Coordinates of C-alpha atoms and ligand atoms in Angstrom, one line a residue:
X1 CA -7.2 -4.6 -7.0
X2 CA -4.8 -2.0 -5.8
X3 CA -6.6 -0.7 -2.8
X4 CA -5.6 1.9 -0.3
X5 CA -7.5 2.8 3.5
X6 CA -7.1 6.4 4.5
X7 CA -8.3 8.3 7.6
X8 CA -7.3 9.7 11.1
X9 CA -5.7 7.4 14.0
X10 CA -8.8 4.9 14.7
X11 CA -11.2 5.7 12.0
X12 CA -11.2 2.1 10.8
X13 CA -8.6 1.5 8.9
X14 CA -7.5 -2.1 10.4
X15 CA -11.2 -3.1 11.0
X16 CA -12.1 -3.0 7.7
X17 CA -9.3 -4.2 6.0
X18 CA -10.1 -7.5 7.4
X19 CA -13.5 -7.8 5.0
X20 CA -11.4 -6.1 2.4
X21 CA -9.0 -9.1 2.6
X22 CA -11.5 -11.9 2.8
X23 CA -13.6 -10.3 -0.7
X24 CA -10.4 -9.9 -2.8
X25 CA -8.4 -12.2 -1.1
X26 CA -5.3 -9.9 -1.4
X27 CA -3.0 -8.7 1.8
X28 CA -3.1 -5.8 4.2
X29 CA 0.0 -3.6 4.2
X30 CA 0.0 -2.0 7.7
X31 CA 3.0 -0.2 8.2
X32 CA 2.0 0.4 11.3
X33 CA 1.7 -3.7 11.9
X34 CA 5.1 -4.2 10.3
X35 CA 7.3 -1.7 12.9
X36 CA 4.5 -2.9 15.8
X37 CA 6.5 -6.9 14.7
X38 CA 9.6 -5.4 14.4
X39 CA 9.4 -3.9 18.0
X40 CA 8.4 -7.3 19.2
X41 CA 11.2 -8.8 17.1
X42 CA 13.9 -6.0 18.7
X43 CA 15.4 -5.2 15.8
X44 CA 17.4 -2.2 15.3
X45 CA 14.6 -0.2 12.8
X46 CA 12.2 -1.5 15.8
X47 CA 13.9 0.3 18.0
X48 CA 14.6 3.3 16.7
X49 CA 10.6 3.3 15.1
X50 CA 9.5 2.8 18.9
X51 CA 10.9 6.5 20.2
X52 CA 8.5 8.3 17.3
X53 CA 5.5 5.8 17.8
X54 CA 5.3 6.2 21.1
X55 CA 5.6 10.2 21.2
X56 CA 2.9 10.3 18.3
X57 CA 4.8 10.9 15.9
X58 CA 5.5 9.7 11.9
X59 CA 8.0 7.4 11.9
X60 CA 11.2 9.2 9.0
X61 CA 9.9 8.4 5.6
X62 CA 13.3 6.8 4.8
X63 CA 12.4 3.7 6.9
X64 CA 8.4 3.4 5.6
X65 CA 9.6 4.2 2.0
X66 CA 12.3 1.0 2.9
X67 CA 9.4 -1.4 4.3
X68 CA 6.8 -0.6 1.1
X69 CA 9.5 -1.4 -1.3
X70 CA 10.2 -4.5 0.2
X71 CA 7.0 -5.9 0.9
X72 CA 5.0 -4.9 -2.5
X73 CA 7.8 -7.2 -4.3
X74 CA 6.3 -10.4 -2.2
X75 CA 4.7 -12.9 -4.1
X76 CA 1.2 -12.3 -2.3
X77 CA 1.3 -9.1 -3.8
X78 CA 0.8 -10.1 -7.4
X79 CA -3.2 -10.1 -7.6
X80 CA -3.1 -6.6 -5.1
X81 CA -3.0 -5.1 -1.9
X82 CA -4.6 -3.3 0.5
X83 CA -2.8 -0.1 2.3
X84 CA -3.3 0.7 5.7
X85 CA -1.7 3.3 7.1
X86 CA 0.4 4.0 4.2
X87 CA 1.1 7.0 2.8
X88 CA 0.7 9.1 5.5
X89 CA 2.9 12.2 4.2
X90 CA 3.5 13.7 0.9
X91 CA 6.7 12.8 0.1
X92 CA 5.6 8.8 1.0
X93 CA 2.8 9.9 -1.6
X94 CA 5.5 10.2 -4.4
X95 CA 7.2 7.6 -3.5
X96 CA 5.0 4.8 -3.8
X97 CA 3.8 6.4 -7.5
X98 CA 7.4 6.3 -8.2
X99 CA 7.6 2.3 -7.2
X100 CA 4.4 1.4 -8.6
X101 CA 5.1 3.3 -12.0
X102 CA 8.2 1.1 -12.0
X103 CA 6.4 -2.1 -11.2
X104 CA 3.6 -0.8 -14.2
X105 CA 0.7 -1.2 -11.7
X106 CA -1.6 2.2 -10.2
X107 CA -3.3 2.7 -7.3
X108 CA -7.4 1.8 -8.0
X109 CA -9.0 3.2 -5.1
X110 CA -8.2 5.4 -2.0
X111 CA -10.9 5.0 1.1
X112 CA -11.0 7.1 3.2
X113 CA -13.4 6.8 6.5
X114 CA -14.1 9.9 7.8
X115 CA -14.5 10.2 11.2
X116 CA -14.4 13.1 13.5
X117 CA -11.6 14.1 15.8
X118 CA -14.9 14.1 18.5
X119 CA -14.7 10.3 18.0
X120 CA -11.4 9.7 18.0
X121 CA -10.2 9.3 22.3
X122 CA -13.2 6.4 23.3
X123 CA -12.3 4.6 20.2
X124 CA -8.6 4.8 20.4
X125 CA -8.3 4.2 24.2
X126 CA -11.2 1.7 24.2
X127 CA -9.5 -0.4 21.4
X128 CA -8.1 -4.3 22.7
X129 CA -6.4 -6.2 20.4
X130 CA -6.4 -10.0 20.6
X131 CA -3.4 -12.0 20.9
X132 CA -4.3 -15.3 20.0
X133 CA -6.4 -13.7 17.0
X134 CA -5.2 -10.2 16.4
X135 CA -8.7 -9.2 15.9
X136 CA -9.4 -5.3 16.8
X137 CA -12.3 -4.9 19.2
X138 CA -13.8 -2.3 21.7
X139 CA -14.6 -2.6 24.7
X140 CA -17.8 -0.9 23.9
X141 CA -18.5 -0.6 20.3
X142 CA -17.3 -4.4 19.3
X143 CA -16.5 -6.2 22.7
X144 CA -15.1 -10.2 22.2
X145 CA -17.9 -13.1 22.6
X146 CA -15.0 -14.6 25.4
X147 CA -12.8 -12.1 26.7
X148 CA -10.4 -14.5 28.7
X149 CA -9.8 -16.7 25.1
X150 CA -9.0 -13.7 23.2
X151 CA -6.0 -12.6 25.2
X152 CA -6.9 -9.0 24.8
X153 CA -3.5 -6.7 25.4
X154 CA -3.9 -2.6 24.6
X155 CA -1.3 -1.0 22.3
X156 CA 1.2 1.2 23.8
X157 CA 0.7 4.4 21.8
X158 CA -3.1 4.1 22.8
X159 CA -2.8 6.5 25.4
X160 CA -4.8 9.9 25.8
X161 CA -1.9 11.8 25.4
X162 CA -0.4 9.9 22.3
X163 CA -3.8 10.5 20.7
X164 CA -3.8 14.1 20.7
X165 CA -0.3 13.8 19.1
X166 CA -0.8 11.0 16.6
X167 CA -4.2 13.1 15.9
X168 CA -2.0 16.7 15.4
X169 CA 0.2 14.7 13.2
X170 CA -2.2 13.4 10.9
X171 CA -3.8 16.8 10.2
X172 CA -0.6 18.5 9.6
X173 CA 1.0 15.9 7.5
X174 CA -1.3 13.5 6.4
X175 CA -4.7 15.3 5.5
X176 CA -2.7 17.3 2.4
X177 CA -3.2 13.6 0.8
X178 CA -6.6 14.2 0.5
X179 CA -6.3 16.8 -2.5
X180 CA -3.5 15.1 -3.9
X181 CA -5.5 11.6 -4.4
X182 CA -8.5 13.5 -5.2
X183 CA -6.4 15.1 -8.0
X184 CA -6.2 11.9 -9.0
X185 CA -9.9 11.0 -9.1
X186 CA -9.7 8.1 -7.4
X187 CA -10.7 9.0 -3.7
X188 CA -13.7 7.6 -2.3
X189 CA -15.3 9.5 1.1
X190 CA -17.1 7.1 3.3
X191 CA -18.8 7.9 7.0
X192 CA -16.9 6.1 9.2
X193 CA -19.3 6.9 12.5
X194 CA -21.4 4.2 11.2
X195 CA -21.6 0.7 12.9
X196 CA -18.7 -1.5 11.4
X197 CA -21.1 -3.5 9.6
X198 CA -22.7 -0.6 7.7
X199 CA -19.4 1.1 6.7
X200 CA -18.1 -2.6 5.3
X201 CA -21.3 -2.3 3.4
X202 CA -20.6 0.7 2.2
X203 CA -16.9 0.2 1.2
X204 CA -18.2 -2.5 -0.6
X205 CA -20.8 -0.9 -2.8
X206 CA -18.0 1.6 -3.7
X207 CA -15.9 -0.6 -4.6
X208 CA -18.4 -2.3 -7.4
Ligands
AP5_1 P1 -1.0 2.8 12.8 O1 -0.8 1.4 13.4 O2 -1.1 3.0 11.3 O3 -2.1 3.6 13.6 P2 -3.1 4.7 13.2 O4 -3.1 5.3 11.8 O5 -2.9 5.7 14.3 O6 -4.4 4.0 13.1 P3 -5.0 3.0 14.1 O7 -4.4 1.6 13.9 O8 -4.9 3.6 15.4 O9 -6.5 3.0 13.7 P4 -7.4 2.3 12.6 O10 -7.9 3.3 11.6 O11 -6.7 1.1 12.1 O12 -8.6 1.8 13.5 P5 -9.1 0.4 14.0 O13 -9.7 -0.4 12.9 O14 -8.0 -0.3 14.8 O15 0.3 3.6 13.2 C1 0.9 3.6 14.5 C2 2.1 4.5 14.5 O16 3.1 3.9 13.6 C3 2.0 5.9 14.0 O17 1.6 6.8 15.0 C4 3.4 6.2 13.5 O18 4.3 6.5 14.6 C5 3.9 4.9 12.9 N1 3.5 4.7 11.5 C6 2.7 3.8 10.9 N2 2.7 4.0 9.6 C7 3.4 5.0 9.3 C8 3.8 5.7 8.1 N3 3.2 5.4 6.9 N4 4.6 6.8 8.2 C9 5.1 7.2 9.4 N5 4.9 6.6 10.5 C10 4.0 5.5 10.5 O19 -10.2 0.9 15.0 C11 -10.0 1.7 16.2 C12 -11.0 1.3 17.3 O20 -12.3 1.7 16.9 C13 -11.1 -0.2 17.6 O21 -11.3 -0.4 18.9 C14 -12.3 -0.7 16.8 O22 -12.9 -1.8 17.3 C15 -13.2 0.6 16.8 N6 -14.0 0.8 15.6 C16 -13.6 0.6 14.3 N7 -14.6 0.9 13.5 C17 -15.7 1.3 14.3 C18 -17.0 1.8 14.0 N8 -17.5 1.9 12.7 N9 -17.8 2.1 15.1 C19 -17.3 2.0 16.4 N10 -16.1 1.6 16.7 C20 -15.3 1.2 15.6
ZN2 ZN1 -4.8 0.3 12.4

């Protein structure tokens, strides 16, 4: 199952891919995981992703297009994957059809979680991340059992004032996906205000 999550700047995307993961027993792509490492590894494409992240903006699609085509050619790729954050502009669109035409394999389902711009700041600058677990939490909506254990650290772009740009970015240059995956009649909409557990069940039922 060729599977990809779509939807605004903490709409769910990383939460859900978790249960995604565990059902199909296939791996997340997060580009957004993958230059996060590379940051914490210093290398040079972490370093130069780091300026865009942490103004809110898309990192060039030279660089993403350069990560996907690298890491759908990984052996835990062969039974599927799940995107997350991936595509997130046309161009990145046409791209992975061209690499997944050439690798004779299509794209089943696009998810996308729709959540209001409304929603977006309390969830964004309320999300922890663990790491011992790299579990997402909330402060509020999904606090950790133990908070000491989990190790919780707060991503650097989860500022107020990265939100509004990482929010103006994806309606600019993301949201024009919608029309070209629903052109393709394989876009699901699911509400992503519910609680995590009913949007999981949701995804699910869409999925069979
Ligand atoms: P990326 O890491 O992809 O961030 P994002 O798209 O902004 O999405 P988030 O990870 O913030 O949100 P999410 O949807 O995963 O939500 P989560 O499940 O964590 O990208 C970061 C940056 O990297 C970009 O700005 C860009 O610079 C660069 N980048 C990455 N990919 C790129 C690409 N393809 N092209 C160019 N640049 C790229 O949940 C959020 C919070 O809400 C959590 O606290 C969670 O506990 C809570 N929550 C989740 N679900 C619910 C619910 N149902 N109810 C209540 N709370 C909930
Ligand atoms: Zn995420």
């Amino acid at each position: 199952m060729n599977l990809m999550l779509f939807g605004a700047p903490g709409a769910g995307k990383g939460t859900q891919a978790k249960f995604l993961i565990e059902k199909y027993n296939i791996p997340q792509i997060s580009t957004g995981d993958i230059l996060r490492a590379a940051i914490t590894d210093k290398t040079a494409m972490g370093m130069e992703a780091k300026k865009f992240m942490d103004e809110g903006k898309l990192v060039p699609d030279s660089t993403i297009i350069g990560i996907i085509k690298d890491r759908l050619v990984e052996s835990d790729c062969k039974n599927g994957f799940i995107l997350d954050g991936f595509p997130r502009t046309l161009a990145q669109a046409e791209a992975l059809d061209e690499l997944m035409n050439n690798m004779k394999i299509s794209l089943d389902k696009v998810i996308s979680l729709n959540v209001p711009d409304s929603n977006i700041v309390e969830r964004i600058t309320g999300r922890r991340t663990s790491k011992v677990t790299g579990k997402i939490y909330h402060i509020k909506f999904n606090p950790p059992v133990d908070e000491k254990e989990e190790d919780l650290e707060q991503r650097a772009d989860d500022t107020e004032e990265t939100v509004t740009k990482r929010l103006e970015a994806y309606h600019t240059q993301t949201a024009p996906l919608i029309d070209f995956y629903k052109a393709k009649g394989i876009f699901i909409e699911l509400d992503g205000t519910k609680d995590v557990s009913e949007v999981t069940k949701d995804m699910i039922n869409s999925l069979s």
